Coordinates of C-alpha atoms in Angstrom, one line a residue:
M1 CA 17.7 -14.5 10.2
K2 CA 17.5 -17.9 8.6
L3 CA 17.4 -16.5 5.1
K4 CA 16.6 -19.0 2.4
K5 CA 19.6 -18.9 0.1
I6 CA 17.8 -19.7 -3.1
G7 CA 15.3 -16.9 -2.7
A8 CA 18.0 -14.4 -1.7
S9 CA 20.1 -15.2 -4.8
I10 CA 17.1 -14.8 -7.1
L11 CA 16.2 -11.4 -5.6
A12 CA 19.8 -10.3 -5.9
M13 CA 19.8 -11.4 -9.5
A14 CA 16.6 -9.5 -10.2
M15 CA 17.8 -6.3 -8.5
A16 CA 21.0 -6.5 -10.4
T17 CA 19.2 -6.2 -13.8
S18 CA 18.7 -2.4 -13.5
M19 CA 17.4 -1.0 -16.7
L20 CA 16.6 2.6 -16.2
A21 CA 18.6 4.8 -13.8
G22 CA 16.7 7.5 -12.1
C23 CA 13.3 5.9 -12.1
G24 CA 12.0 6.3 -8.7
Q25 CA 6.9 3.4 -3.6
S26 CA -0.3 -2.8 4.8
A27 CA -2.4 -5.2 6.9
S28 CA -5.8 -5.9 7.8
T29 CA -8.1 -7.6 5.3
E30 CA -10.9 -5.1 5.5
T31 CA -12.1 -4.5 2.0
P32 CA -11.3 -2.2 0.3
A33 CA -8.5 -1.3 2.7
D34 CA -5.7 -2.5 0.5
T35 CA -3.0 -4.1 2.5
Q36 CA -0.2 -6.6 2.1
P37 CA -1.1 -10.3 2.5
T38 CA 0.7 -12.4 5.1
E39 CA 1.0 -15.7 3.3
A40 CA 4.6 -16.9 2.9
V41 CA 5.7 -17.2 -0.7
E42 CA 8.3 -19.6 -1.8
T43 CA 10.8 -18.8 -4.6
P44 CA 11.7 -21.6 -7.1
A45 CA 15.3 -22.5 -7.7
A46 CA 15.5 -20.7 -11.1
E47 CA 17.3 -17.6 -12.2
A48 CA 15.1 -14.6 -12.8
T49 CA 15.6 -13.8 -16.5
T50 CA 12.9 -11.2 -16.8
E51 CA 11.5 -10.8 -20.3
E52 CA 12.4 -7.6 -22.2
A53 CA 9.5 -5.5 -23.3
A54 CA 8.9 -4.9 -27.0
P55 CA 10.4 -1.6 -28.0
A56 CA 7.9 1.2 -28.0
G57 CA 8.8 3.4 -30.9
E58 CA 7.1 6.5 -32.1
A59 CA 5.2 4.8 -34.9
K60 CA 2.7 2.3 -33.7
N61 CA 1.5 -0.6 -35.8
I62 CA -0.9 -2.4 -33.4
E63 CA -3.2 -5.0 -34.8
A64 CA -6.7 -5.4 -33.3
T65 CA -6.5 -7.8 -30.4
E66 CA -8.1 -8.8 -27.1
I67 CA -6.3 -8.3 -23.7
T68 CA -7.2 -10.1 -20.5
F69 CA -6.8 -8.2 -17.2
W70 CA -7.2 -10.0 -13.9
H71 CA -8.2 -7.9 -11.0
A72 CA -9.7 -8.0 -7.4
M73 CA -11.9 -4.9 -7.5
N74 CA -15.4 -5.5 -6.3
G75 CA -18.6 -3.5 -5.7
N76 CA -18.3 0.1 -6.7
L77 CA -14.6 -0.3 -7.4
E78 CA -15.4 -2.8 -10.1
S79 CA -18.1 -0.6 -11.5
V80 CA -15.7 2.4 -11.9
L81 CA -13.0 0.2 -13.4
T82 CA -15.5 -1.2 -15.9
E83 CA -16.7 2.2 -16.9
I84 CA -13.1 3.4 -17.6
T85 CA -12.2 0.2 -19.4
D86 CA -15.4 0.5 -21.6
E87 CA -14.4 4.0 -22.5
F88 CA -11.0 2.8 -23.6
N89 CA -12.5 -0.1 -25.6
N90 CA -14.9 2.2 -27.4
S91 CA -12.4 5.0 -28.1
N92 CA -9.0 3.5 -29.0
E93 CA -8.1 3.6 -32.6
Y94 CA -6.5 0.1 -32.8
G95 CA -9.5 -2.1 -32.2
I96 CA -8.1 -3.2 -28.8
K97 CA -10.6 -4.8 -26.4
V98 CA -9.7 -5.3 -22.8
N99 CA -11.6 -8.1 -21.0
L100 CA -11.8 -7.6 -17.3
V101 CA -11.8 -10.8 -15.2
N102 CA -12.7 -10.5 -11.5
Q103 CA -10.8 -13.1 -9.5
G104 CA -12.6 -12.4 -6.2
A105 CA -10.6 -11.3 -3.2
Y106 CA -6.9 -10.5 -3.2
G107 CA -6.0 -13.9 -1.7
D108 CA -7.9 -15.5 -4.6
L109 CA -6.1 -13.5 -7.1
Q110 CA -2.7 -14.2 -5.6
T111 CA -3.4 -18.0 -5.6
K112 CA -4.6 -18.0 -9.2
L113 CA -1.6 -16.0 -10.4
Q114 CA 0.9 -18.3 -8.7
A115 CA -0.9 -21.4 -10.2
S116 CA -1.1 -19.8 -13.6
A117 CA 2.6 -18.9 -13.6
A118 CA 3.5 -22.5 -12.9
A119 CA 1.3 -23.6 -15.9
D120 CA 2.5 -20.8 -18.2
A121 CA -1.1 -19.5 -18.4
L122 CA -0.8 -16.0 -17.0
P123 CA -3.1 -13.2 -18.2
D124 CA -1.8 -10.2 -20.2
L125 CA -2.2 -7.9 -17.2
A126 CA -3.0 -8.4 -13.5
Q127 CA -3.1 -6.5 -10.3
A128 CA -0.4 -7.7 -7.9
Y129 CA 1.5 -6.8 -4.8
N130 CA 5.3 -6.9 -5.1
N131 CA 5.6 -9.7 -2.5
W132 CA 3.4 -12.0 -4.7
L133 CA 5.9 -11.8 -7.6
T134 CA 9.1 -13.3 -6.4
P135 CA 8.2 -16.8 -7.5
Y136 CA 7.7 -15.8 -11.1
L137 CA 9.8 -12.7 -11.7
D138 CA 11.0 -14.3 -14.9
K139 CA 7.4 -14.1 -16.3
I140 CA 7.1 -10.3 -15.9
V141 CA 7.6 -7.9 -18.9
K142 CA 10.1 -5.2 -18.2
L143 CA 8.5 -1.8 -18.8
D144 CA 11.6 0.4 -18.9
D145 CA 11.5 1.0 -22.6
F146 CA 7.8 1.6 -22.6
V147 CA 8.2 4.2 -19.8
A148 CA 11.2 5.8 -21.4
N149 CA 9.7 6.1 -24.9
D150 CA 6.0 6.2 -24.6
F151 CA 4.6 7.4 -21.2
D152 CA 3.3 10.9 -20.5
N153 CA 5.7 12.2 -17.8
W154 CA 6.8 9.3 -15.5
D155 CA 8.0 12.0 -13.1
D156 CA 4.4 13.1 -12.6
V157 CA 3.8 9.8 -10.8
V158 CA 4.2 10.1 -7.1
E159 CA 7.9 9.3 -6.3
A160 CA 7.1 6.6 -3.7
Y161 CA 5.0 4.7 -6.3
R162 CA 7.7 4.9 -8.9
D163 CA 10.2 3.5 -6.4
E164 CA 7.9 0.6 -5.5
C165 CA 7.4 -0.2 -9.2
S166 CA 11.1 -0.5 -9.7
E167 CA 12.0 -2.4 -6.5
F168 CA 13.5 -5.4 -8.3
G169 CA 16.0 -3.3 -10.3
F170 CA 13.7 -2.7 -13.3
I171 CA 10.3 -1.2 -13.9
H172 CA 8.0 -4.2 -13.4
A173 CA 4.7 -2.5 -13.0
V174 CA 2.6 0.7 -13.1
P175 CA 0.9 1.8 -9.9
Y176 CA -2.9 1.9 -9.8
N177 CA -5.2 1.5 -6.8
K178 CA -3.4 3.2 -4.0
S179 CA -4.2 4.1 -0.4
T180 CA -2.3 5.2 2.7
Y181 CA -2.7 5.0 6.5
V182 CA -4.1 8.1 8.2
L183 CA -5.2 9.2 11.6
F184 CA -9.0 9.0 12.0
Y185 CA -10.3 10.9 15.0
N186 CA -13.5 12.0 16.7
K187 CA -13.5 15.7 16.0
T188 CA -16.5 16.3 18.2
M189 CA -14.6 14.8 21.2
F190 CA -11.4 16.7 20.3
D191 CA -13.4 20.0 20.2
E192 CA -15.1 19.2 23.5
L193 CA -11.8 18.6 25.2
G194 CA -10.0 21.5 23.5
L195 CA -7.5 19.1 21.8
T196 CA -5.6 19.8 18.6
V197 CA -4.7 17.1 16.1
P198 CA -1.4 15.5 17.2
E199 CA 1.5 16.2 14.9
T200 CA 4.2 14.6 17.1
W201 CA 4.6 11.7 19.4
A202 CA 4.7 14.1 22.3
D203 CA 1.3 15.5 21.1
V204 CA -0.1 12.0 21.0
E205 CA 0.9 11.3 24.6
A206 CA -0.5 14.7 25.8
D207 CA -3.8 14.2 24.0
A208 CA -4.0 10.6 25.2
K209 CA -3.6 11.7 28.8
A210 CA -6.4 14.3 28.4
V211 CA -8.8 11.7 26.9
M212 CA -8.0 9.2 29.5
D213 CA -8.6 11.7 32.3
A214 CA -11.8 13.0 30.9
K215 CA -13.4 10.0 29.2
N216 CA -11.6 7.0 30.6
I217 CA -11.1 5.5 27.2
S218 CA -8.0 4.9 25.1
F219 CA -6.8 7.5 22.7
I220 CA -5.4 5.5 19.8
G221 CA -5.4 2.1 18.1
F222 CA -3.6 0.6 15.1
D223 CA -5.4 -1.6 12.6
D224 CA -2.1 -2.9 11.4
L225 CA 0.4 -3.6 14.2
A226 CA 3.2 -4.6 11.9
G227 CA 2.7 -1.3 10.0
A228 CA 2.6 0.6 13.3
V229 CA 6.0 -0.8 14.3
E230 CA 7.5 0.0 10.9
A231 CA 6.0 3.5 10.6
S232 CA 7.1 4.4 14.2
L233 CA 10.6 3.3 13.5
R234 CA 10.7 5.4 10.3
Q235 CA 9.2 8.3 12.1
D236 CA 12.0 8.1 14.7
G237 CA 14.7 8.0 11.9
A238 CA 15.4 4.3 12.3
D239 CA 15.5 1.4 9.8
Y240 CA 13.1 -1.6 10.1
V241 CA 14.1 -4.8 8.3
D242 CA 15.8 -6.1 5.2
A243 CA 16.8 -9.6 4.0
T244 CA 19.4 -9.9 6.7
G245 CA 17.0 -9.3 9.6
A246 CA 16.0 -6.6 12.0
L247 CA 17.8 -3.3 11.6
F248 CA 16.6 -1.5 14.8
N249 CA 18.5 -3.3 17.6
D250 CA 20.0 0.0 18.8
D251 CA 19.2 3.2 20.7
K252 CA 16.7 4.3 18.1
G253 CA 14.9 1.0 18.3
L254 CA 14.8 1.2 22.1
E255 CA 13.4 4.8 21.9
T256 CA 10.7 3.7 19.5
C257 CA 9.8 0.7 21.7
T258 CA 9.7 3.0 24.7
Y259 CA 7.1 5.2 22.9
L260 CA 4.9 2.2 21.9
S261 CA 5.2 0.4 25.2
N262 CA 4.3 3.5 27.1
L263 CA 1.2 4.0 25.0
Y264 CA -0.1 0.6 25.7
N265 CA 1.0 0.2 29.3
N266 CA -0.7 3.5 30.2
G267 CA -3.9 2.5 28.5
Y268 CA -3.4 5.3 26.0
A269 CA -3.5 2.7 23.2
R270 CA -5.5 -0.5 23.0
L271 CA -5.8 -3.6 20.8
V272 CA -8.9 -4.0 18.6
G273 CA -9.9 -7.3 20.1
E274 CA -13.2 -8.8 19.0
D275 CA -14.3 -5.6 17.2
G276 CA -12.1 -6.7 14.3
Y277 CA -11.3 -3.2 13.0
F278 CA -11.1 0.1 14.8
S279 CA -13.7 1.5 12.4
N280 CA -16.2 -0.3 14.6
V281 CA -14.6 0.9 17.8
I282 CA -14.5 4.6 16.8
S283 CA -18.0 4.4 15.3
N284 CA -19.2 3.5 18.8
Q285 CA -17.1 6.3 20.3
Q286 CA -15.1 3.8 22.4
I287 CA -11.8 5.3 21.3
A288 CA -10.7 8.8 20.3
S289 CA -8.7 8.0 17.2
Y290 CA -7.1 5.2 15.3
V291 CA -4.6 4.6 12.4
G292 CA -6.0 2.8 9.5
S293 CA -6.2 2.7 5.7
S294 CA -7.7 5.6 3.9
A295 CA -9.6 3.1 1.8
G296 CA -11.6 2.0 4.8
V297 CA -13.1 5.4 5.6
S298 CA -16.5 4.3 4.4
Y299 CA -16.7 1.7 7.2
I300 CA -16.7 4.5 9.9
K301 CA -20.3 5.4 11.0
A302 CA -20.1 8.9 12.5
E303 CA -23.6 9.1 13.9
G304 CA -24.0 12.0 16.3
W305 CA -20.4 13.1 16.0
D306 CA -18.1 14.5 13.4
L307 CA -15.2 12.6 11.8
G308 CA -11.8 14.2 11.4
V309 CA -8.9 12.8 9.3
A310 CA -5.3 13.9 9.6
P311 CA -1.8 12.9 8.5
L312 CA 0.1 10.5 10.8
P313 CA 2.0 12.0 13.7
G314 CA 5.8 11.9 13.4
N315 CA 8.8 12.3 15.6
V316 CA 12.1 13.3 14.0
N317 CA 10.6 12.4 10.6
K318 CA 7.2 12.1 9.0
A319 CA 6.5 8.7 7.6
A320 CA 3.3 7.2 6.3
N321 CA 2.6 3.6 5.1
M322 CA 1.2 3.3 1.6
A323 CA -0.8 0.3 0.4
G324 CA -2.6 -1.0 -2.7
T325 CA -1.6 -3.0 -5.8
N326 CA 0.2 -2.2 -9.0
I327 CA -0.6 -3.6 -12.5
V328 CA 1.9 -6.0 -14.0
M329 CA 2.2 -7.1 -17.6
F330 CA 2.8 -10.8 -18.4
S331 CA 2.0 -11.1 -22.1
Q332 CA 4.9 -12.5 -24.2
D333 CA 3.3 -11.6 -27.5
S334 CA 4.7 -8.3 -28.8
N335 CA 1.5 -7.1 -30.3
K336 CA -0.4 -7.8 -27.1
Q337 CA 2.3 -6.0 -25.2
L338 CA 1.8 -2.9 -27.3
A339 CA -2.0 -3.1 -26.9
A340 CA -1.7 -3.6 -23.2
W341 CA 0.6 -0.6 -22.9
E342 CA -2.0 1.5 -24.7
Y343 CA -4.5 0.5 -22.0
L344 CA -2.1 1.1 -19.2
K345 CA -1.4 4.6 -20.5
Y346 CA -5.1 5.3 -20.8
I347 CA -6.1 4.3 -17.3
T348 CA -3.2 6.0 -15.7
S349 CA -3.7 9.3 -17.6
T350 CA -4.4 12.4 -15.6
E351 CA -8.1 12.4 -16.7
A352 CA -8.8 8.7 -16.1
M353 CA -6.9 8.6 -12.9
T354 CA -8.8 11.6 -11.6
K355 CA -12.1 9.8 -12.4
W356 CA -10.9 6.6 -10.8
A357 CA -9.8 8.5 -7.6
V358 CA -13.0 10.5 -7.2
G359 CA -15.2 7.5 -8.0
T360 CA -13.5 5.0 -5.7
G361 CA -11.7 7.0 -2.9
Y362 CA -8.3 5.6 -3.9
L363 CA -5.5 8.1 -4.3
P364 CA -4.4 9.5 -7.6
I365 CA -1.0 8.2 -8.7
R366 CA -0.2 11.4 -10.5
Q367 CA 0.6 14.8 -9.0
S368 CA -1.3 16.4 -11.9
S369 CA -4.5 14.6 -10.9
Y370 CA -4.3 16.3 -7.5
E371 CA -4.2 19.6 -9.3
T372 CA -7.3 19.1 -11.4
P373 CA -10.4 21.2 -10.6
E374 CA -12.4 17.9 -10.2
Y375 CA -10.0 16.5 -7.5
K376 CA -9.5 19.8 -5.8
A377 CA -13.3 20.0 -5.4
Y378 CA -13.3 16.4 -4.2
M379 CA -10.7 17.2 -1.5
D380 CA -12.8 20.2 -0.4
E381 CA -15.6 17.9 0.4
N382 CA -13.5 14.9 1.5
V383 CA -11.3 15.4 4.6
C384 CA -9.7 11.9 4.1
A385 CA -8.5 12.7 0.6
A386 CA -7.1 16.1 1.8
A387 CA -5.1 14.4 4.6
C388 CA -3.7 11.8 2.2
Y389 CA -2.5 14.5 -0.2
E390 CA -0.9 16.4 2.7
Q391 CA 1.3 13.4 3.6
A392 CA 2.0 12.1 0.0
K393 CA 5.6 13.3 0.2
D394 CA 6.1 11.1 3.3
F395 CA 4.9 7.8 1.8
F396 CA 7.1 4.7 2.2
F397 CA 6.6 1.1 1.1
S398 CA 7.7 -2.1 2.9
P399 CA 10.6 -3.9 1.2
T400 CA 10.1 -7.3 -0.5
F401 CA 12.4 -10.2 0.2
E402 CA 12.0 -13.9 0.9
S403 CA 10.9 -13.6 4.5
S404 CA 9.0 -10.3 4.3
N405 CA 5.6 -12.0 4.4
D406 CA 6.6 -14.2 7.3
I407 CA 7.7 -11.1 9.2
R408 CA 4.3 -9.4 8.6
S409 CA 2.6 -12.5 10.0
T410 CA 4.8 -12.7 13.1
V411 CA 5.0 -9.1 14.3
P412 CA 1.3 -8.5 15.0
S413 CA 1.0 -11.6 17.3
T414 CA 4.3 -10.6 19.0
V415 CA 3.1 -7.1 19.7
E416 CA -0.2 -8.5 21.0
Q417 CA 1.6 -10.7 23.5
L418 CA 3.9 -7.8 24.6
V419 CA 0.8 -5.7 25.2
Y420 CA -0.9 -8.4 27.2
D421 CA 2.3 -8.9 29.3
K422 CA 2.6 -5.1 29.9
A423 CA 6.2 -5.6 28.9
D424 CA 8.8 -2.8 29.3
A425 CA 10.6 -1.2 26.4
Q426 CA 13.7 -3.3 26.5
T427 CA 11.6 -6.5 26.4
W428 CA 9.7 -5.1 23.4
L429 CA 12.9 -4.5 21.6
D430 CA 14.5 -7.8 22.4
T431 CA 11.4 -9.8 21.6
L432 CA 10.6 -8.1 18.3
V433 CA 14.2 -8.4 17.1
E434 CA 14.3 -12.1 18.1
A435 CA 10.9 -12.8 16.4
I436 CA 12.0 -11.0 13.2
N437 CA 15.4 -12.7 13.0
A438 CA 13.8 -16.1 13.5
Q439 CA 12.0 -15.9 10.2

């Protein structure tokens, strides 16, 4: 891989500044199916000297202040966020007011943050993906002391989310709007054909043959082809990529490529084509199932048939992509940091997080929220939420490094060409490794 040396050194510097041992985690643009963007992000030639957070002692002396929070939540998502924020503004004892500023879509927010970082005009808080942050890691407030001294049970946060929020060697964010990839399927069709939900790759292939024989349609599709490759490798016990390049140029990689190439070459899997998203394809009953973001369930129109949702199938392992942004603190004013932390604690509390998850369809970041009567009742009525919870222990996040966005852009087009060419497994492996290592 042609790794950019400046970016690599900065990331290494950032990851070396570990602050708290033991603190533990996609790519369509369908809103609100939160997924990683594909724009390449350059890292400036400057050492990441991340700002320390103001100590969060037991006694709080917070002066009344206003906090600005940039976000990209729209429609009902923005309504629920506003409601929770208004509750905080009206109930906190310090006179803190949080001003929500909608920056449009995720791409708009990313662009505004990068420009504002260059101008030293960042907001106090903002939603962000990890791979947006590498150009301005030095602007981020470290949250290790806040978490250690003034957070209600960090271990209650899903482990994969904790891991993602400390990817740079310190706690740089708190998780918030989270989703995962699940298997959506036509339950009516499955029942008609006597099929059970696939739990393994072998099940997928057997079910796919049955659907092809009976209906002459493909069994499965993947909204996110890069995510499909990464998840399949992890499900097969293989690594995917890091800053040095592809990590699957081996027998496991070939085994994974054999599975994927067989699905497409046999017609068991198909590309989405002009439909844009497989929510459209399954709505028209032109496919039996697909893998997509749990946040996109509202786009499926199950008219005349019943929708089922299940965890992703696995092979030697279970592995499920997770998606969605975290909230990052940028304020360099110590009083505003304390005020912003009060707000972050509030909106990530068990009660507020349960309200957020039920109101929006995003996943709770806390195990305790899953156990509340409100969320249990929600899962009883919502098969998508129940499937997400079932695979929460299997979540993984994609690593962030200088070329990670370039790879996410390259892999989908590479897979599409392999499918069009009806390439064999070895060609899949060689071509994917070459495409990744060229970034």
